[in-house]
Amino acid sequence: MVPVSHILLLSTALFFIGMYGLFTRRNMIALLMSIELMLNSININFVAFNKYVWPGQLDGIFFTIFIITIAAAEAAIAIAIVINLYRSHLSIDVNDAAELKH
Amino acid sequence: MNYALLSALLLLLPLASFVVLGIWGRSIFRKASGIIGTAVLGTIAALSVYIACQYFLVDGQLNGTYQPIIALQTEWLKFGYKELSIDIGILLDPISVMMLVVITVVSLMVHIFSLGYMKDEERYSTYFAFLSLFTFSMLGLVISVNIFQIYMFWELVGVSSYLLIGFFFTKPSAVAASKKAFIVTRFADLGFLIGILILGIQTGTLDFSTIIDRLSNPQSEAFISMTSAGFLGLSTLTWALILVFMGGAGKSAMFPLHIWLPDAMEGPTPVSALIHAATMVVAGVYLVARLFPVFHLDEIAMSVVAWVGATSALFAAIIATTQTDIKRVLAYSTMSQIGYMMFSLGVSGYGGEAGLGFTASMFHLFTHAFFKSLLFLGAGAVIHYVHSNDMTDMGGLRKHMPVTHATFLLACLAIAGVPPLSGFFSKEEILLAAYEGNKAIYFIALFTAGLTAFYMFRLYFMIFWQKEKHYDPHHGEGPMSMKLPLIVLSLLTIVTGFIPFAQYVSSNGKGFDTHLHLMFSIAPVAMVIIGIGVAYVLYQKANDKPTNLANAMGGLYKAAYRKFYIDELYLFITHKIIFRFIGKPAAWTDKNIVDGTVNTVASATDDVSFMIKGWQSGKVQQYAMYFFAGALLLAFIFIYLWH
């Protein structure tokens, strides 16, 4: 059996890759993808701990399903925003949407 | 008779005129402002003459003594100390009623004169608004029941004088003159205020009649406590009176606080006639007269009054003989004549015949107001014609300006003291009082009388005789509005001398008879004739005698021409001593400590906000980074440091 530390290393790596993307990318789609990566790293954590710590229960699995559902809803809204942004700015670069700053 | 209503109206009408002309003068009443102001003045002049007739001839006397009438009195401000309160009210007694007539009549004449004189001015309506303000404040000053009320109106006349001196505010000299007048009189008023406070605290009241009641009896508690305690060898009473007199001396341009008066001539000439000749500058004399029952009890204060007056009279007369600016000559002459009034009060006794000096002083105040405003208005007409203040630009004007010439000559004769004009009678009484009171002052006054005749006729001959200069032939003598006041005032100059003044105004209210002593009159009249004669020889035709004489006098002439360097002395004291040793450290403290604290707080805030403003960039990714950094930090704290 794969030891839990391997799985935790994987999820940590995924989380920080997502975070790096979130901080450095200017493209909104890429930002969205980074956020998905971070959510999925958390899902992996939930599933792994559920499996290794409370094998007889399903709480972690439920949480994972909730998070996937919310991520789907979030993606729907975020993509709607991206489309609107593109329509109004002809760009999906977050730095171009800076009207409220001035 | 309802004095309260009439005298309140007397005050409220000019105040209303000031407010109306001040607010709507530039828009609605642009053309009519002069007429409005003059009409108001006409009304209150009639009112005050009516009040005077009623008071002097009908109501005022009780058992042969004129009683003060308090027409109105309300408590305005109460201190929690010894029943001290500031009251506002209206006091009618012989001197205040006399002043009402003087102020309103002269002010009316000045208003009428200004209709013509100021016609083309841009700020015509403002001018009349200021005149109304001045008339209101001056009337308020003379009818005050309370020494603090007089102080408030005292400052108000100071303000209106400031506004009117600086009326031509585009001229730097006028601005400087108005500031100078305000600061010098304000400095003197500091003494006045301290004097008021001492009097108020010691007697427990600020009310004139109560102060006089409590202090005029040498056995009274207040009198004993004020004369027994002292400071620097003078009793409290003396200090209080000298300090009050300091305020009076500042307003009345007495030596050495006179330096503002000659410069005040930068204002429009009718203003000089009203404020700086007839009314405001005699406020100091009026103040001493108002407190005279207290003053005469204190010999030191009385001799200060007498000697300051006598010094100013002589000093100003000497300077007046050398000046060439027509208005400055008149200003120094005013100062000299006010000096007469002052020392006349200073040498006077109290009650009946002994109070001749008091009566004489008030009489001279009364007659001087008319002939001096006549002189100023005449000078105004001349300046209007010649467009210059300098006597060397004038000459031979008697053919061009017959009315002005005749009235000016009359006023010159009156101020010189030629019988039977009004100036003769009042000056005669002053000299008599001085003769009985203090021989040294009498001789100073006699000599000054000769000087007065000399410098007035020097002025007269240089303006109206000598060689004709080139004038604009189409410029008339002036409109009717400028001639009428001259004629009215010269009639008053002739008539007022025959008023049996001592019957009405005396130190204790009891009238007495004055007699003309023929033998006594010889000396002053002889001095006057000598003065006029010398002026005739030197100035009737242009010649080089005056220059030769001036050269022969050498240093004395130069010193008098430079006004005895008093201005330079003041400049030295203020610039070299006060500014350097008090002003500069104060400015340093203000700039570096007071402002410094405030500025440091402001600049620290500015620096800090400059440093941290980058945190709020509006970039969501940056915020997310902070968020994660915070989360990491918290995680670190809770995992490793929190036990």
XYZ file of C-alpha atoms in Angstrom:
745
model
C 0.000 0.000 0.000
C 1.158 3.474 -0.800
C 2.085 5.313 2.389
C -0.020 8.368 3.241
C 2.974 10.688 3.077
C 3.274 10.105 -0.673
C -0.314 11.131 -1.232
C 0.105 14.184 1.002
C 3.216 15.170 -0.913
C 1.249 14.934 -4.146
C -1.593 17.062 -2.844
C 0.801 19.662 -1.394
C 2.609 19.822 -4.733
C -0.685 20.251 -6.555
C -1.788 22.958 -4.118
C 1.374 25.011 -4.521
C 1.413 24.591 -8.278
C -2.131 25.995 -8.231
C -1.089 28.791 -5.967
C 1.865 29.661 -8.176
C -0.458 29.780 -11.156
C -2.901 31.946 -9.284
C -0.193 34.451 -8.391
C 1.611 34.627 -11.683
C -0.924 34.166 -14.451
C -2.787 37.136 -15.905
C -5.155 35.173 -18.063
C -8.458 34.594 -16.353
C -8.968 31.114 -17.729
C -5.573 30.133 -16.419
C -6.482 31.606 -13.048
C -9.624 29.549 -13.013
C -7.642 26.453 -13.826
C -5.213 27.191 -11.001
C -8.069 27.446 -8.557
C -9.388 24.078 -9.778
C -5.974 22.573 -9.144
C -6.003 23.844 -5.583
C -9.510 22.527 -4.985
C -8.523 19.136 -6.335
C -5.462 18.954 -4.100
C -7.808 19.409 -1.173
C -10.091 16.694 -2.537
C -7.144 14.329 -2.625
C -6.417 15.155 1.017
C -9.989 14.430 2.026
C -10.121 11.158 0.223
C -6.730 10.029 1.512
C -7.457 10.863 5.153
C -10.857 9.220 4.886
C -9.236 6.087 3.548
C -6.301 5.939 6.001
C -7.746 7.332 9.225
C -11.518 6.444 9.193
C -11.789 3.584 6.703
C -15.299 2.620 7.849
C -16.904 6.046 7.190
C -17.784 8.198 4.165
C -17.553 11.780 5.563
C -14.426 12.685 3.587
C -15.955 11.321 0.359
C -19.074 13.439 0.910
C -16.977 16.512 1.370
C -15.149 15.778 -1.816
C -18.410 15.468 -3.718
C -19.603 18.766 -2.273
C -16.404 20.476 -3.307
C -16.635 19.113 -6.833
C -20.207 20.367 -7.057
C -19.260 23.828 -5.803
C -16.280 23.912 -8.138
C -18.577 23.171 -11.050
C -20.960 25.946 -10.041
C -18.035 28.288 -9.571
C -16.640 27.423 -12.969
C -20.007 28.167 -14.554
C -20.186 31.625 -12.926
C -16.527 32.394 -13.514
C -16.713 31.511 -17.179
C -19.802 33.674 -17.514
C -17.780 36.534 -16.005
C -14.887 35.805 -18.346
C -17.187 35.935 -21.351
C -18.690 39.227 -20.228
C -15.258 40.599 -19.584
C -14.157 39.613 -23.034
C -17.197 41.232 -24.571
C -16.599 44.497 -22.850
C -12.806 44.632 -22.934
C -11.916 42.370 -25.838
C -9.390 40.774 -23.508
C -9.341 38.384 -20.619
C -6.198 39.771 -19.059
C -6.976 40.724 -15.452
C -4.690 43.778 -15.647
C -6.852 45.284 -18.368
C -9.899 45.353 -16.109
C -8.629 48.149 -13.890
C -11.351 50.823 -14.215
C -12.344 50.732 -10.545
C -8.801 51.624 -9.560
C -8.951 55.060 -11.106
C -40.541 114.205 27.093
C -39.562 110.804 25.850
C -35.774 110.945 25.742
C -35.442 107.192 25.532
C -37.199 106.931 22.201
C -35.581 109.990 20.653
C -32.068 109.181 21.703
C -32.431 105.520 20.749
C -33.594 106.691 17.342
C -30.528 108.887 17.213
C -28.364 105.793 17.448
C -30.428 103.396 15.404
C -30.887 105.559 12.326
C -27.208 105.804 11.380
C -26.753 102.126 12.232
C -29.623 101.243 9.922
C -28.178 103.484 7.250
C -24.832 101.713 7.592
C -26.431 98.301 7.274
C -28.618 99.261 4.322
C -25.852 101.044 2.429
C -23.349 98.389 3.344
C -25.476 95.559 1.984
C -27.359 97.133 -0.901
C -25.236 100.213 -1.540
C -23.397 98.729 -4.493
C -26.407 97.209 -6.168
C -29.663 99.043 -5.507
C -28.723 102.385 -3.982
C -25.661 103.072 -6.072
C -26.649 106.595 -6.979
C -28.925 107.267 -4.040
C -26.544 106.240 -1.268
C -25.256 109.774 -0.737
C -28.745 111.161 -0.513
C -29.836 108.415 1.884
C -26.867 108.960 4.182
C -27.344 112.716 4.119
C -31.075 112.445 4.780
C -30.466 110.210 7.779
C -27.878 112.636 9.086
C -30.243 115.552 8.516
C -32.886 113.777 10.561
C -30.620 112.957 13.463
C -29.052 116.419 13.404
C -32.534 117.895 13.783
C -33.258 115.339 16.511
C -30.155 116.140 18.469
C -30.682 119.895 18.220
C -34.196 119.293 19.482
C -32.907 117.131 22.341
C -30.344 119.797 23.189
C -32.991 122.535 23.273
C -35.245 120.404 25.425
C -32.468 119.439 27.759
C -30.794 122.796 28.198
C -33.848 125.010 28.174
C -36.671 122.872 29.549
C -35.962 119.604 31.320
C -32.360 119.439 32.370
C -32.238 121.754 35.337
C -33.223 120.888 38.859
C -32.695 123.652 41.417
C -30.347 125.473 39.079
C -28.144 122.429 38.494
C -28.084 120.330 35.350
C -28.853 116.742 36.228
C -27.716 113.792 34.186
C -30.661 111.963 32.676
C -30.356 108.223 32.150
C -32.657 107.772 29.208
C -32.152 104.064 28.896
C -30.210 101.408 30.734
C -30.135 97.647 30.524
C -27.750 95.148 31.985
C -25.913 93.465 29.179
C -23.257 91.284 30.731
C -22.821 90.375 34.361
C -19.587 89.300 36.007
C -19.679 87.170 39.087
C -17.480 89.634 40.917
C -18.640 92.430 43.235
C -21.837 93.126 41.249
C -19.677 94.176 38.300
C -21.747 94.377 35.166
C -21.512 95.922 31.742
C -24.563 98.012 31.053
C -25.691 99.478 27.798
C -27.579 102.693 28.062
C -28.002 106.296 27.142
C -26.783 109.057 29.402
C -27.740 112.641 28.705
C -25.896 115.331 30.562
C -24.562 118.721 29.464
C -21.378 117.444 27.856
C -22.941 114.480 26.096
C -25.805 116.581 24.742
C -23.312 119.191 23.584
C -21.306 116.458 21.859
C -24.440 115.103 20.176
C -24.991 118.483 18.557
C -21.361 118.809 17.507
C -21.168 115.324 16.026
C -24.423 115.384 14.118
C -24.042 118.933 12.783
C -20.446 118.465 11.634
C -21.276 115.040 10.263
C -24.213 116.466 8.334
C -21.994 119.168 6.844
C -19.400 116.589 5.901
C -22.069 114.409 4.289
C -23.330 117.323 2.207
C -19.789 118.273 1.241
C -18.998 114.687 0.291
C -21.939 114.591 -2.105
C -19.917 116.849 -4.355
C -16.404 115.927 -3.305
C -16.701 112.160 -3.610
C -19.066 112.181 -6.583
C -16.797 110.396 -9.038
C -15.463 107.831 -6.622
C -15.846 104.175 -7.480
C -16.758 103.243 -3.903
C -19.135 106.140 -3.351
C -21.769 104.103 -1.504
C -19.201 102.299 0.646
C -17.884 105.675 1.669
C -21.285 106.785 2.902
C -21.829 103.482 4.658
C -18.553 103.988 6.539
C -19.524 107.553 7.413
C -22.786 106.255 8.879
C -20.909 103.625 10.858
C -18.607 106.272 12.218
C -21.466 108.578 13.176
C -23.217 105.731 14.940
C -20.134 104.728 16.903
C -19.264 108.270 17.862
C -22.797 108.965 19.085
C -22.697 105.716 21.025
C -19.405 106.770 22.561
C -20.654 110.055 23.927
C -23.915 108.760 25.384
C -22.315 105.813 27.175
C -23.464 105.160 30.728
C -20.789 102.640 31.422
C -17.040 102.847 31.107
C -16.987 99.535 29.302
C -19.661 100.687 26.882
C -17.514 103.703 26.084
C -14.612 101.331 25.506
C -16.573 99.289 22.981
C -17.681 102.325 21.031
C -14.166 103.673 21.425
C -12.881 100.689 19.460
C -15.695 101.037 16.943
C -14.702 104.610 16.126
C -11.163 103.301 15.851
C -12.308 100.750 13.293
C -14.304 103.241 11.267
C -11.388 105.631 11.356
C -9.167 102.804 10.099
C -11.586 102.003 7.294
C -11.859 105.619 6.216
C -8.150 106.443 6.405
C -7.506 103.430 4.246
C -10.375 104.310 1.921
C -8.029 104.751 -1.045
C -6.554 101.348 -0.368
C -4.761 101.136 -3.686
C -2.341 103.774 -2.420
C 0.353 102.099 -0.285
C 0.750 105.237 1.819
C -2.954 105.178 2.733
C -2.711 101.532 3.739
C 0.344 102.243 5.859
C -1.351 105.253 7.446
C -4.492 103.333 8.343
C -2.466 100.548 9.889
C -0.370 103.037 11.793
C -3.427 104.833 13.158
C -5.007 101.574 14.222
C -1.925 100.135 15.859
C -0.911 103.298 17.710
C -4.394 103.917 19.093
C -4.772 100.240 19.876
C -1.545 100.361 21.826
C -2.879 103.319 23.796
C -6.160 101.513 24.360
C -4.265 98.735 26.072
C -3.556 101.256 28.819
C -7.173 102.332 28.774
C -8.349 98.756 29.249
C -5.998 98.171 32.164
C -7.182 101.447 33.676
C -10.801 100.347 33.299
C -10.052 97.043 34.973
C -8.293 98.708 37.903
C -11.149 101.165 38.346
C -13.742 98.437 38.013
C -12.092 96.070 40.452
C -11.354 98.754 43.023
C -14.718 100.484 42.982
C -16.789 97.400 42.254
C -18.662 98.989 39.390
C -18.174 100.061 35.814
C -21.019 102.534 35.832
C -19.880 106.129 35.360
C -22.141 107.762 37.873
C -21.480 105.097 40.495
C -17.725 105.318 39.978
C -17.957 109.066 40.397
C -20.186 108.722 43.454
C -17.880 106.252 45.126
C -14.662 108.059 44.346
C -15.596 111.719 44.531
C -15.925 111.597 48.285
C -12.434 111.543 49.893
C -13.830 109.764 52.953
C -15.362 106.913 50.971
C -14.102 103.379 51.323
C -13.186 103.003 47.655
C -11.290 106.278 47.646
C -9.286 105.410 50.738
C -8.425 101.934 49.490
C -7.372 103.268 46.103
C -5.216 106.055 47.469
C -3.547 104.041 50.218
C -2.302 101.150 48.095
C 0.231 101.971 45.478
C 2.725 100.783 42.935
C 6.087 102.364 42.100
C 5.362 105.320 44.328
C 2.025 106.218 42.746
C -1.297 105.319 44.271
C -3.695 102.917 42.569
C -6.039 105.766 41.753
C -3.264 107.695 40.039
C -2.272 104.651 38.044
C -5.841 103.969 36.996
C -6.396 107.560 35.918
C -3.078 107.838 34.096
C -3.792 104.588 32.253
C -7.269 105.761 31.308
C -5.712 109.013 30.184
C -3.239 107.041 28.070
C -6.172 105.746 26.035
C -7.508 109.262 25.747
C -4.119 110.592 24.738
C -3.829 107.975 22.012
C -7.194 108.805 20.517
C -6.629 112.536 20.899
C -3.149 112.361 19.348
C -1.363 113.775 22.371
C 2.431 113.753 22.482
C 4.028 111.181 22.298
C 1.183 109.100 20.864
C 0.415 111.662 18.154
C 2.343 110.089 15.291
C -0.695 108.570 13.638
C -2.664 111.796 13.184
C -0.586 113.529 10.482
C -0.453 110.301 8.479
C -4.193 109.851 8.890
C -4.542 112.716 6.435
C -4.206 110.113 3.680
C -7.947 109.592 3.993
C -10.456 111.613 1.975
C -10.456 115.248 3.130
C -14.083 115.362 4.375
C -13.222 112.389 6.553
C -10.334 114.326 8.032
C -12.752 117.154 8.732
C -15.161 114.871 10.534
C -13.010 112.311 12.291
C -9.561 113.795 12.587
C -10.542 117.334 13.433
C -13.936 117.658 15.005
C -15.148 114.475 16.629
C -13.076 111.348 17.121
C -9.855 113.061 18.125
C -11.622 114.955 20.893
C -12.840 111.671 22.372
C -9.843 111.704 24.699
C -10.781 115.147 25.981
C -14.320 113.934 26.365
C -13.177 110.909 28.341
C -11.227 113.037 30.797
C -14.180 115.412 31.074
C -16.519 112.481 31.669
C -14.382 111.297 34.585
C -13.488 114.816 35.653
C -14.990 114.588 39.164
C -12.570 111.722 39.764
C -9.624 113.255 37.918
C -9.642 116.521 39.823
C -9.126 114.652 43.104
C -5.774 113.376 41.982
C -3.133 116.036 41.610
C -0.575 113.879 39.857
C -3.011 112.684 37.209
C -4.188 116.260 36.724
C -0.674 117.541 36.220
C 0.027 114.705 33.776
C -3.046 115.767 31.814
C -2.015 119.414 31.971
C 1.595 118.910 30.956
C 0.894 116.406 28.223
C -1.656 118.862 26.838
C 0.645 121.844 27.068
C 3.576 119.959 25.533
C 1.436 118.743 22.662
C 0.043 122.224 22.067
C 3.478 123.811 21.767
C 5.176 120.895 20.044
C 2.540 120.557 17.341
C 2.427 124.307 16.754
C 6.177 124.399 16.151
C 5.986 121.538 13.661
C 2.996 123.139 11.937
C 5.027 126.227 11.074
C 7.380 124.192 8.892
C 5.110 121.765 7.030
C 4.116 122.347 3.431
C 1.339 119.791 3.043
C -1.879 121.728 3.625
C -3.599 118.888 5.444
C -0.593 118.133 7.622
C -0.479 121.732 8.779
C -4.128 121.407 9.728
C -3.485 118.067 11.424
C -0.750 119.530 13.603
C -2.977 122.491 14.280
C -5.696 120.100 15.448
C -3.239 118.367 17.729
C -2.191 121.724 19.122
C -5.763 122.842 19.769
C -6.617 119.547 21.451
C -3.565 120.145 23.595
C -5.224 123.374 24.648
C -8.376 121.511 25.645
C -6.361 118.943 27.578
C -4.291 121.307 29.658
C -7.344 123.421 30.272
C -8.902 120.376 31.926
C -5.633 119.682 33.698
C -5.402 123.089 35.342
C -9.076 123.308 36.179
C -10.557 123.167 39.639
C -13.937 121.720 40.433
C -17.263 123.437 40.840
C -18.495 126.875 39.901
C -15.949 129.542 38.956
C -13.071 127.275 39.933
C -14.201 124.901 37.206
C -13.577 127.503 34.535
C -10.955 125.312 32.915
C -13.477 122.521 32.435
C -16.019 124.844 30.867
C -13.338 126.474 28.740
C -12.137 123.115 27.508
C -15.620 122.024 26.497
C -16.279 125.425 24.966
C -13.123 125.194 22.906
C -14.049 121.670 21.882
C -17.401 123.023 20.714
C -16.126 126.023 18.760
C -13.040 124.227 17.456
C -15.207 121.499 15.948
C -16.900 124.026 13.709
C -14.003 126.157 12.586
C -11.600 123.264 12.213
C -14.030 121.247 10.105
C -14.570 124.443 8.124
C -10.830 124.686 7.572
C -10.621 121.082 6.481
C -13.575 121.347 4.145
C -12.062 124.538 2.717
C -8.795 122.667 2.248
C -10.797 119.910 0.579
C -12.289 122.406 -1.860
C -8.802 123.747 -2.600
C -7.396 120.252 -3.121
C -10.355 119.464 -5.351
C -9.475 122.503 -7.438
C -5.698 122.204 -7.522
C -5.403 118.372 -7.423
C -2.515 118.606 -5.013
C -1.974 118.695 -1.282
C 1.196 120.676 -1.468
C 1.088 124.361 -0.634
C 3.867 125.087 -3.106
C 1.479 124.110 -5.906
C -1.011 126.726 -4.753
C -1.117 130.479 -4.727
C -3.348 133.344 -5.781
C -6.479 131.266 -5.376
C -8.534 134.107 -3.888
C -9.739 135.202 -7.324
C -10.584 131.678 -8.429
C -12.386 130.538 -5.293
C -14.123 133.522 -3.681
C -16.445 131.568 -1.370
C -13.723 129.215 -0.185
C -11.386 132.144 0.295
C -13.823 134.129 2.453
C -14.807 131.183 4.631
C -11.223 129.968 4.996
C -10.107 133.437 6.065
C -12.894 133.530 8.619
C -11.883 130.165 10.029
C -8.221 131.236 10.151
C -9.196 134.326 12.093
C -11.322 132.206 14.412
C -8.609 129.658 15.154
C -6.059 132.398 15.630
C -8.373 133.935 18.198
C -9.340 137.265 16.682
C -12.315 138.883 18.423
C -15.256 138.595 18.082
C -15.112 135.161 16.444
C -15.850 132.019 18.408
C -12.218 130.911 18.749
C -11.388 134.103 20.560
C -13.898 133.501 23.348
C -13.045 129.899 23.988
C -9.290 130.414 23.816
C -9.618 133.425 26.077
C -11.342 131.302 28.710
C -8.663 128.637 28.421
C -5.915 131.198 28.858
C -7.711 132.664 31.850
C -8.045 129.238 33.414
C -4.377 128.550 32.751
C -3.415 131.919 34.208
C -5.239 131.085 37.409
C -4.123 127.477 37.502
C -0.534 127.311 36.321
C 1.542 130.296 35.175
C 4.107 128.230 33.269
C 1.400 126.629 31.197
C -0.152 130.047 30.672
C 3.018 131.356 29.050
C 3.357 128.257 26.888
C -0.252 128.708 25.803
C 0.261 132.383 25.091
C 3.293 131.671 22.935
C 1.412 128.875 21.174
C -1.439 131.275 20.448
C 1.027 133.491 18.592
C 2.418 130.477 16.731
C -1.123 129.403 15.852
C -1.861 132.757 14.269
C 1.467 132.591 12.427
C 1.119 129.138 10.906
C -2.553 129.572 10.036
C -1.824 132.769 8.162
C 1.260 131.282 6.588
C -1.096 128.632 5.245
C -3.670 131.231 4.226
C -1.228 133.499 2.420
C 0.509 130.649 0.644
C -2.778 129.279 -0.668
C -4.729 132.373 -1.494
C -2.092 135.053 -2.092
C 1.390 134.867 -3.561
C 1.872 134.255 -7.238
C -0.801 132.496 -9.245
C 0.069 129.062 -10.525
C -1.373 127.642 -13.695
C -4.800 126.093 -13.078
C -7.322 124.416 -15.278
C -9.506 127.364 -16.312
C -12.625 125.243 -16.799
C -12.584 123.771 -13.340
C -15.157 125.664 -11.308
C -14.915 126.314 -7.591
C -17.082 123.312 -6.924
C -20.743 122.382 -6.875
C -23.271 123.971 -4.531
C -23.072 120.952 -2.236
C -19.469 121.896 -1.506
C -20.100 125.579 -0.932
C -23.158 125.258 1.279
C -21.415 123.503 4.204
C -18.659 126.119 4.089
C -21.201 128.893 4.426
C -23.178 127.159 7.173
C -20.049 126.351 9.143
C -18.737 129.903 8.855
C -22.046 131.206 10.204
C -21.658 128.783 13.104
C -18.080 129.953 13.573
C -19.308 133.520 13.989
C -22.305 132.720 16.168
C -21.141 130.023 18.573
C -18.785 132.322 20.444
C -21.712 134.308 21.803
C -23.386 131.323 23.451
C -23.232 131.801 27.249
C -21.557 128.436 27.460
C -20.697 128.529 31.162
C -24.386 128.749 31.952
C -24.931 125.358 30.390
C -21.764 123.338 30.726
C -19.798 123.358 33.927
C -17.893 120.857 36.002
C -20.647 120.284 38.538
C -23.723 121.258 36.547
C -24.221 124.637 38.173
C -24.092 127.419 35.626
C -22.039 130.544 36.242
C -21.240 133.786 34.468
C -18.046 134.445 32.627
C -16.797 137.946 32.046
C -14.494 139.237 29.431
C -11.522 140.872 31.106
C -10.387 143.550 28.749
C -6.963 143.962 30.288
C -6.392 140.236 30.210
C -7.247 140.025 26.533
C -4.514 142.443 25.529
C -1.664 139.936 25.700
C -3.239 137.153 23.626
C -4.613 139.525 21.033
C -1.226 141.203 20.777
C 0.383 137.783 20.250
C -2.145 137.018 17.538
C -1.492 140.322 15.792
C 2.248 139.725 15.931
C 1.741 136.231 14.537
C -0.410 137.433 11.673
C 1.960 140.334 11.045
C 4.988 138.064 10.780
C 3.098 135.743 8.468
C 2.100 138.748 6.343
C 5.658 139.982 6.018
C 7.073 136.574 5.237
C 4.418 135.015 3.066
C 2.073 137.582 1.579
C 4.275 137.826 -1.500
C 6.668 135.113 -2.550
C 10.128 136.162 -1.444
C 13.265 134.599 -0.085
C 12.809 135.802 3.483
C 11.299 132.502 4.701
C 14.195 130.533 3.199
C 16.741 132.863 4.740
C 15.013 132.618 8.083
C 14.912 128.847 7.831
C 18.622 128.795 7.044
C 19.321 131.103 9.962
C 17.425 128.784 12.288
C 19.550 125.899 11.006
C 19.117 122.757 13.057
C 15.950 123.857 14.789
C 14.141 124.371 11.504
C 15.341 121.064 10.169
C 14.293 119.250 13.327
C 10.841 120.824 13.228
C 10.545 120.071 9.523
C 11.379 116.444 10.248
C 8.769 116.511 13.049
C 11.455 116.286 15.731
C 12.350 112.775 14.573
C 9.578 111.215 16.623
C 8.630 108.903 13.761
C 12.241 107.842 13.404
C 12.378 107.216 17.128
C 9.301 105.031 16.952
C 10.744 103.182 13.978
C 13.945 102.635 15.872
C 12.129 101.332 18.930
C 9.794 99.078 17.003
C 12.227 97.737 14.409
C 15.471 97.632 16.295
C 14.202 96.730 19.738
C 10.699 95.291 19.713
C 10.932 93.404 16.431
C 14.418 92.128 17.076
C 14.155 91.130 20.702
C 10.493 90.250 21.061
C 9.112 89.751 17.579
C 11.865 87.540 16.239
C 11.980 85.043 19.134
C 8.190 84.931 19.109
C 8.177 84.290 15.373
C 10.844 81.620 15.796
C 8.812 79.872 18.500
C 5.715 80.077 16.391
C 7.399 78.820 13.261
C 9.501 76.068 14.779
C 7.620 74.893 17.828
C 3.949 75.624 17.306
C 3.843 75.190 13.543
C 6.605 72.625 13.755
C 4.535 70.242 15.875
C 1.566 70.462 13.572
C 3.715 70.136 10.454
C 5.559 67.116 11.823
C 2.317 65.306 12.539
C 1.098 66.087 9.041
C 4.303 65.115 7.258
C 4.654 61.899 9.296
C 1.143 60.901 8.279
C 1.978 61.758 4.695
C 5.202 59.729 4.698
C 3.606 56.687 6.272
C 0.707 56.697 3.880
C 3.126 57.089 0.966
C 4.967 54.046 2.163
C 1.937 51.814 2.615
C -0.166 52.951 -0.275
C 1.367 50.199 -2.463
C -0.420 47.609 -0.336
C -3.714 48.676 -1.728
C -2.889 48.221 -5.370
C -6.282 46.929 -6.474
C -4.618 43.810 -7.918
C -6.567 40.778 -6.791
C -3.603 38.476 -7.190
C -1.572 40.559 -4.838
C -4.379 40.412 -2.295
C -4.517 36.681 -2.690
C -0.814 36.539 -2.031
C -1.218 38.522 1.194
C -4.023 36.229 2.139
C -1.930 33.137 1.680
C 1.032 34.709 3.358
C -1.208 35.513 6.342
C -2.590 32.001 6.356
C 0.911 30.560 6.278
C 2.008 32.806 9.082
C -0.971 31.853 11.215
C -0.386 28.197 10.469
C 3.227 28.561 11.460
C 2.257 30.324 14.686
C -0.414 27.857 15.668
C 1.605 24.798 14.795
C 5.032 25.657 16.179
C 4.719 28.592 18.569
C 1.362 28.138 20.243
C 1.370 25.924 23.234
